[in-house]
Tab-separated table of C-alpha atoms and ligand atoms in Angstrom:
chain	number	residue	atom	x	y	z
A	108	UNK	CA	110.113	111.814	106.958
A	109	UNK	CA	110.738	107.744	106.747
A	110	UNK	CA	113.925	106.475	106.709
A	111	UNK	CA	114.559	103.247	104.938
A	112	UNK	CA	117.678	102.504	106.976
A	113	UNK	CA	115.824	102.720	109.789
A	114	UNK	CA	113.163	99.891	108.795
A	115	UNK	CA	116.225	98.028	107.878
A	116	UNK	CA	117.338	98.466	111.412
A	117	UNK	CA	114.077	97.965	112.665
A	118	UNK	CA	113.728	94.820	110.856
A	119	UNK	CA	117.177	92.794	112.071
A	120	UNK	CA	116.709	93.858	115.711
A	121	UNK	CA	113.165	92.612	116.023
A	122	UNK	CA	114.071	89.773	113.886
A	123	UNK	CA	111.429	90.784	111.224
A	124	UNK	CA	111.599	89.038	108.302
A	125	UNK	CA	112.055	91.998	105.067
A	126	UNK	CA	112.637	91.052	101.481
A	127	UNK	CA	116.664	91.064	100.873
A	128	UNK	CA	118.121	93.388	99.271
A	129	UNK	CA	119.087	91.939	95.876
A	130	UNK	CA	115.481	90.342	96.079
A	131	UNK	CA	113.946	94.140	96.117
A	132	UNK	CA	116.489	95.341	93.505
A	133	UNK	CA	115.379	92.688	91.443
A	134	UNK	CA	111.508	93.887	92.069
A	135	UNK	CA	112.086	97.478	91.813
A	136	UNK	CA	113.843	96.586	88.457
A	137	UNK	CA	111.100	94.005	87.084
A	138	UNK	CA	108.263	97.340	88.418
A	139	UNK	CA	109.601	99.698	86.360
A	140	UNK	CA	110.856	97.730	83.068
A	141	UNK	CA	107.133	96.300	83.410
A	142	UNK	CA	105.813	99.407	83.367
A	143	UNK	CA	103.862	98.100	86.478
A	144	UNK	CA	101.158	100.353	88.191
A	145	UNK	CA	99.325	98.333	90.761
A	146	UNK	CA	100.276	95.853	92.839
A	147	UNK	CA	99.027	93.314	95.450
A	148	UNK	CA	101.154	92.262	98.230
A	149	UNK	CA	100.308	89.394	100.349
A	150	UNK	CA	102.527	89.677	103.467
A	151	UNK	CA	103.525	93.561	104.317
A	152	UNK	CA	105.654	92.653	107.771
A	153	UNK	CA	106.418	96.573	108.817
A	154	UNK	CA	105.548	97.704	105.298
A	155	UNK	CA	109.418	98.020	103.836
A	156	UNK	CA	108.956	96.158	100.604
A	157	UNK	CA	105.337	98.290	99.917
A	158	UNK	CA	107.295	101.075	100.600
A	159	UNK	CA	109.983	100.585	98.572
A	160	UNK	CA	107.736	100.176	95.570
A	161	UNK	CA	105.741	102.631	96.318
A	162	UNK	CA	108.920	105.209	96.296
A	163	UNK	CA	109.561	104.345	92.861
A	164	UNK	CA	106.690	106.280	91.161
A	165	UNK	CA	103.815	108.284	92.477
A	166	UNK	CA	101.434	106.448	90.104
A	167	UNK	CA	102.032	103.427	91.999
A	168	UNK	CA	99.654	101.884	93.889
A	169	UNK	CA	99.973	99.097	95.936
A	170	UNK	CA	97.003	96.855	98.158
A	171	UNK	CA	99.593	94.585	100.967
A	172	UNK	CA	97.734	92.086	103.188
A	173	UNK	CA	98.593	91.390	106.633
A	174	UNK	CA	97.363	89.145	109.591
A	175	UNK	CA	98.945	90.000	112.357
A	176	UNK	CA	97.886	92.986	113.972
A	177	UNK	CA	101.408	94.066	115.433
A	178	UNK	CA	102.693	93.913	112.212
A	179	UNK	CA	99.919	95.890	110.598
A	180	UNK	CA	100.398	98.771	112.985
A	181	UNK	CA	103.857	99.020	112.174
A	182	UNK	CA	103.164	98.915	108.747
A	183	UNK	CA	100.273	101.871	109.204
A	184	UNK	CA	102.827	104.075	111.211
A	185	UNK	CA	105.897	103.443	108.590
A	186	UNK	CA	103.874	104.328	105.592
A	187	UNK	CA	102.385	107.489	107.481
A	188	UNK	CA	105.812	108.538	108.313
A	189	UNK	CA	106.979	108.159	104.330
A	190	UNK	CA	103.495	110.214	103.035
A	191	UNK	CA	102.552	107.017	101.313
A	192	UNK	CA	98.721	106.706	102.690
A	193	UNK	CA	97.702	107.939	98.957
A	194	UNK	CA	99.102	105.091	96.683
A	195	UNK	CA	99.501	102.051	100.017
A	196	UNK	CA	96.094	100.374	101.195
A	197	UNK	CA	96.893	98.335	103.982
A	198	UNK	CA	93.595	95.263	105.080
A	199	UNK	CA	94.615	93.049	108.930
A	200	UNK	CA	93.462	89.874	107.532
A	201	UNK	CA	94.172	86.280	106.686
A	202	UNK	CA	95.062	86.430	103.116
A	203	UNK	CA	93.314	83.142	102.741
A	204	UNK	CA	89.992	84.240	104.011
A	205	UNK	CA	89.578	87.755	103.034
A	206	UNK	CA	89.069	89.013	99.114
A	207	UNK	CA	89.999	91.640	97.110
A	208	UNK	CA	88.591	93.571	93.993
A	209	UNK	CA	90.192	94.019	90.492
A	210	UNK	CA	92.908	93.453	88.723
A	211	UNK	CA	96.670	93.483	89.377
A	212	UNK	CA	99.556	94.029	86.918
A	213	UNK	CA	101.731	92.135	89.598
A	214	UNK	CA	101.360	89.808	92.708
A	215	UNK	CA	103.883	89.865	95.044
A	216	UNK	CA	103.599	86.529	97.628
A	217	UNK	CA	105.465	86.866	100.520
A	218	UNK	CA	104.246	85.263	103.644
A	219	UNK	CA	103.267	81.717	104.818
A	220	UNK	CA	105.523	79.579	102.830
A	221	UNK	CA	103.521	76.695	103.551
A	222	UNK	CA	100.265	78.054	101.931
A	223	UNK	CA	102.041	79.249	98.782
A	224	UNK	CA	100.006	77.316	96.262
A	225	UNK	CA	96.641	78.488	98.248
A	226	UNK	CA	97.711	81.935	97.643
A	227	UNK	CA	98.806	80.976	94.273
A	228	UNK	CA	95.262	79.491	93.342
A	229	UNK	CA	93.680	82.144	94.951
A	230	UNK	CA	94.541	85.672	93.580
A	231	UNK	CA	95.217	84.110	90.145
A	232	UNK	CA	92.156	85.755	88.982
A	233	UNK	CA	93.317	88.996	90.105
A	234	UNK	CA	95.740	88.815	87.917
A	235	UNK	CA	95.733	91.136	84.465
A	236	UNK	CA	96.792	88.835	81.938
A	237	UNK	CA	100.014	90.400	80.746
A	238	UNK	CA	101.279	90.634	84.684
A	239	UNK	CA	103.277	88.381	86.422
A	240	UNK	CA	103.174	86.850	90.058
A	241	UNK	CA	106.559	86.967	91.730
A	242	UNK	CA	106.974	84.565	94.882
A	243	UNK	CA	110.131	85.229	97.221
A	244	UNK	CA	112.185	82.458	99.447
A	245	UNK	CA	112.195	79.830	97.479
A	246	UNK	CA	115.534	78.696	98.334
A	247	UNK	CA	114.589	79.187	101.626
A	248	UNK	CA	118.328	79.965	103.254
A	249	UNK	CA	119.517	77.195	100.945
A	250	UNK	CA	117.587	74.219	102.546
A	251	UNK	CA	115.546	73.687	99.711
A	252	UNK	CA	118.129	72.461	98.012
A	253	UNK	CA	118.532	69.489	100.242
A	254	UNK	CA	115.911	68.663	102.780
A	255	UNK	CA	117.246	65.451	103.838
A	256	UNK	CA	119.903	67.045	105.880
A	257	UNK	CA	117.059	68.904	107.761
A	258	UNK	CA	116.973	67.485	111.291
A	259	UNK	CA	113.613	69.292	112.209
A	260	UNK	CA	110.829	67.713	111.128
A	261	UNK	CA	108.917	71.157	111.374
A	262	UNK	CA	111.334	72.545	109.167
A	263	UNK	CA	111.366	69.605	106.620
A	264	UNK	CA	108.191	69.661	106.186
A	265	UNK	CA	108.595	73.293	105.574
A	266	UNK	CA	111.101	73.172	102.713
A	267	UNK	CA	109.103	69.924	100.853
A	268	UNK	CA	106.188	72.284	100.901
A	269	UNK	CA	107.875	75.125	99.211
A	270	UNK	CA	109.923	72.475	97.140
A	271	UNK	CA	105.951	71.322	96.307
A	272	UNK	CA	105.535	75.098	95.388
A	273	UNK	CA	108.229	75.081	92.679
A	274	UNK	CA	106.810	71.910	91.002
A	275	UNK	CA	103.596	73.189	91.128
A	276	UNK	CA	104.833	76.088	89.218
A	277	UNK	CA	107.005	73.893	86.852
A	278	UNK	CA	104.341	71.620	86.073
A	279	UNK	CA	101.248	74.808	85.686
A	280	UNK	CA	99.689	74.336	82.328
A	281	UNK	CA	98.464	78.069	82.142
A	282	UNK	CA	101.481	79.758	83.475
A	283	UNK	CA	105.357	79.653	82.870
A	284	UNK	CA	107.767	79.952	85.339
A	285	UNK	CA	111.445	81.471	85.999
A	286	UNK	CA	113.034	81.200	88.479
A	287	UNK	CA	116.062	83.344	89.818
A	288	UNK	CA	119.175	82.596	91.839
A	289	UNK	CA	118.551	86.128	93.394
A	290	UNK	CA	118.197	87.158	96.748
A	291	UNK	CA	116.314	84.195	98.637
A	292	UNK	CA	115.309	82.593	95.235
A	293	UNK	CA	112.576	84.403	93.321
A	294	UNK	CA	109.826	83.067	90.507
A	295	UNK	CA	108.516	84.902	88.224
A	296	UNK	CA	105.281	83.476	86.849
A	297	UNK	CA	103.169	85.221	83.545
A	298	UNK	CA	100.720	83.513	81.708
A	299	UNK	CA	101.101	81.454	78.547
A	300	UNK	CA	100.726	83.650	75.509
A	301	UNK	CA	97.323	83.265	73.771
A	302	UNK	CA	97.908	83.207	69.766
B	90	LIG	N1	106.956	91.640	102.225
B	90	LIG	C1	107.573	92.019	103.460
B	90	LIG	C2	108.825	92.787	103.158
B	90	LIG	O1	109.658	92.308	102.365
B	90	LIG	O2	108.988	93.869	103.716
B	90	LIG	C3	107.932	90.845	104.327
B	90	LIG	C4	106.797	89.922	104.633
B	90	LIG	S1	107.231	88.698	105.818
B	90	LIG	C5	108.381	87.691	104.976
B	90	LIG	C6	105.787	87.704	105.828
B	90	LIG	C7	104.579	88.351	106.483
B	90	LIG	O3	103.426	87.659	106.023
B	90	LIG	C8	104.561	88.252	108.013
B	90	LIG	O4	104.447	89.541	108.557
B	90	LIG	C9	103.314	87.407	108.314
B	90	LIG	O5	102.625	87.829	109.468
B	90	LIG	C10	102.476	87.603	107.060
B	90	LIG	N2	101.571	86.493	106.747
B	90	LIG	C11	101.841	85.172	106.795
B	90	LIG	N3	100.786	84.464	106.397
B	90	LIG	C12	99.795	85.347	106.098
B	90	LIG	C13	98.458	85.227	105.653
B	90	LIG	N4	97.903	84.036	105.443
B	90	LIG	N5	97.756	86.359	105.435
B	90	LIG	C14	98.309	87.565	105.644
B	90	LIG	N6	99.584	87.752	106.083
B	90	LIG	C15	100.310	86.660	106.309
């Protein structure tokens, strides 16, 4: 049987990069006043935040995306140990170049912040239109409050790209946007409502 200390353990001494934890309370919360049932995942890491939703209701399903292939084992072998093969589909690819089929009640983006609007743009459609899209780290350890005191360029470049994220979201003509002091900064994005 799984242990979600010990993916939390797992995580911090390989320096794996896991949803926090007032980020998943927030999720877990916004799954099960939603009434959510399926989700997409883009970035599974070792699986902890699939996992986590997953534990919340056997009617769950969840489809979590993942490019690298170390990662993706982890993920397979953590989800085996929990029983979760049933309601977790894991697919090793580029989130950008693979596709998947259906519908979504939520979208959870969490991996390369610099390709957040691509994601954005590109699972839109696989979105049901009374489910949301929720994007994590977009306060990104607090930089993106003030990239001019970032010396790396790398890194600068980083935060303007996720700081281009959140206007993108601001300015979206068919969704609207909120965004939470929570965790590493989350959005929560839903489409307009039709009259
Ligand atoms: N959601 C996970 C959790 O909270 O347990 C953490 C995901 S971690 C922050 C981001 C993951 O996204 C990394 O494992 C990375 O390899 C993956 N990733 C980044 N860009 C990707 C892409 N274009 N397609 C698929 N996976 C990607």
């Amino acid at each position: 049987m799984g242990s979600i200390t010990n993916l939390e353990t797992y995580a911090k001494e390989n320096n794996v990069p896991i949803i926090q934890k007032d980020g998943l309370n927030f999720l877990v919360d916004y799954i099960k006043k939603n009434n959510i049932k399926n989700i997409l995942e883009i970035g599974t890491a070792i699986g902890y935040s699939a996992i986590n939703m997953a534990l919340i209701s056997k009617d769950i399903t969840i489809t979590t995306i993942e490019r690298n292939e170390t990662m993706y084992n982890k993920a397979c072998d953590n989800i085996k140990e929990f029983g979760l093969e049933s309601q977790i589909t894991l697919i090793l690819a580029d989130a950008l170049e693979t596709e998947v089929f259906g519908k979504y009640d939520l979208i959870f983006i969490d991996a390369a912040k610099a390709q957040y609007i691509k994601f954005f743009e590109k699972y839109k459609p696989h979105l049901n239109k009374t489910g949301a899209i929720i994007t994590d780290n977009l306060n990104f350890h607090g930089l993106s409050k003030h990239p001019e005191n970032i010396k790396s360029k790398n890194l600068r470049a980083l935060v303007n790209k996720i700081n281009n994220y959140k206007k993108f979201l601001i300015d979206n003509h068919e969704f609207i946007t909120e965004f939470y002091e929570i965790g590493d900064g989350i959005a929560v994005s839903k489409y307009h409502k039709m009259d």
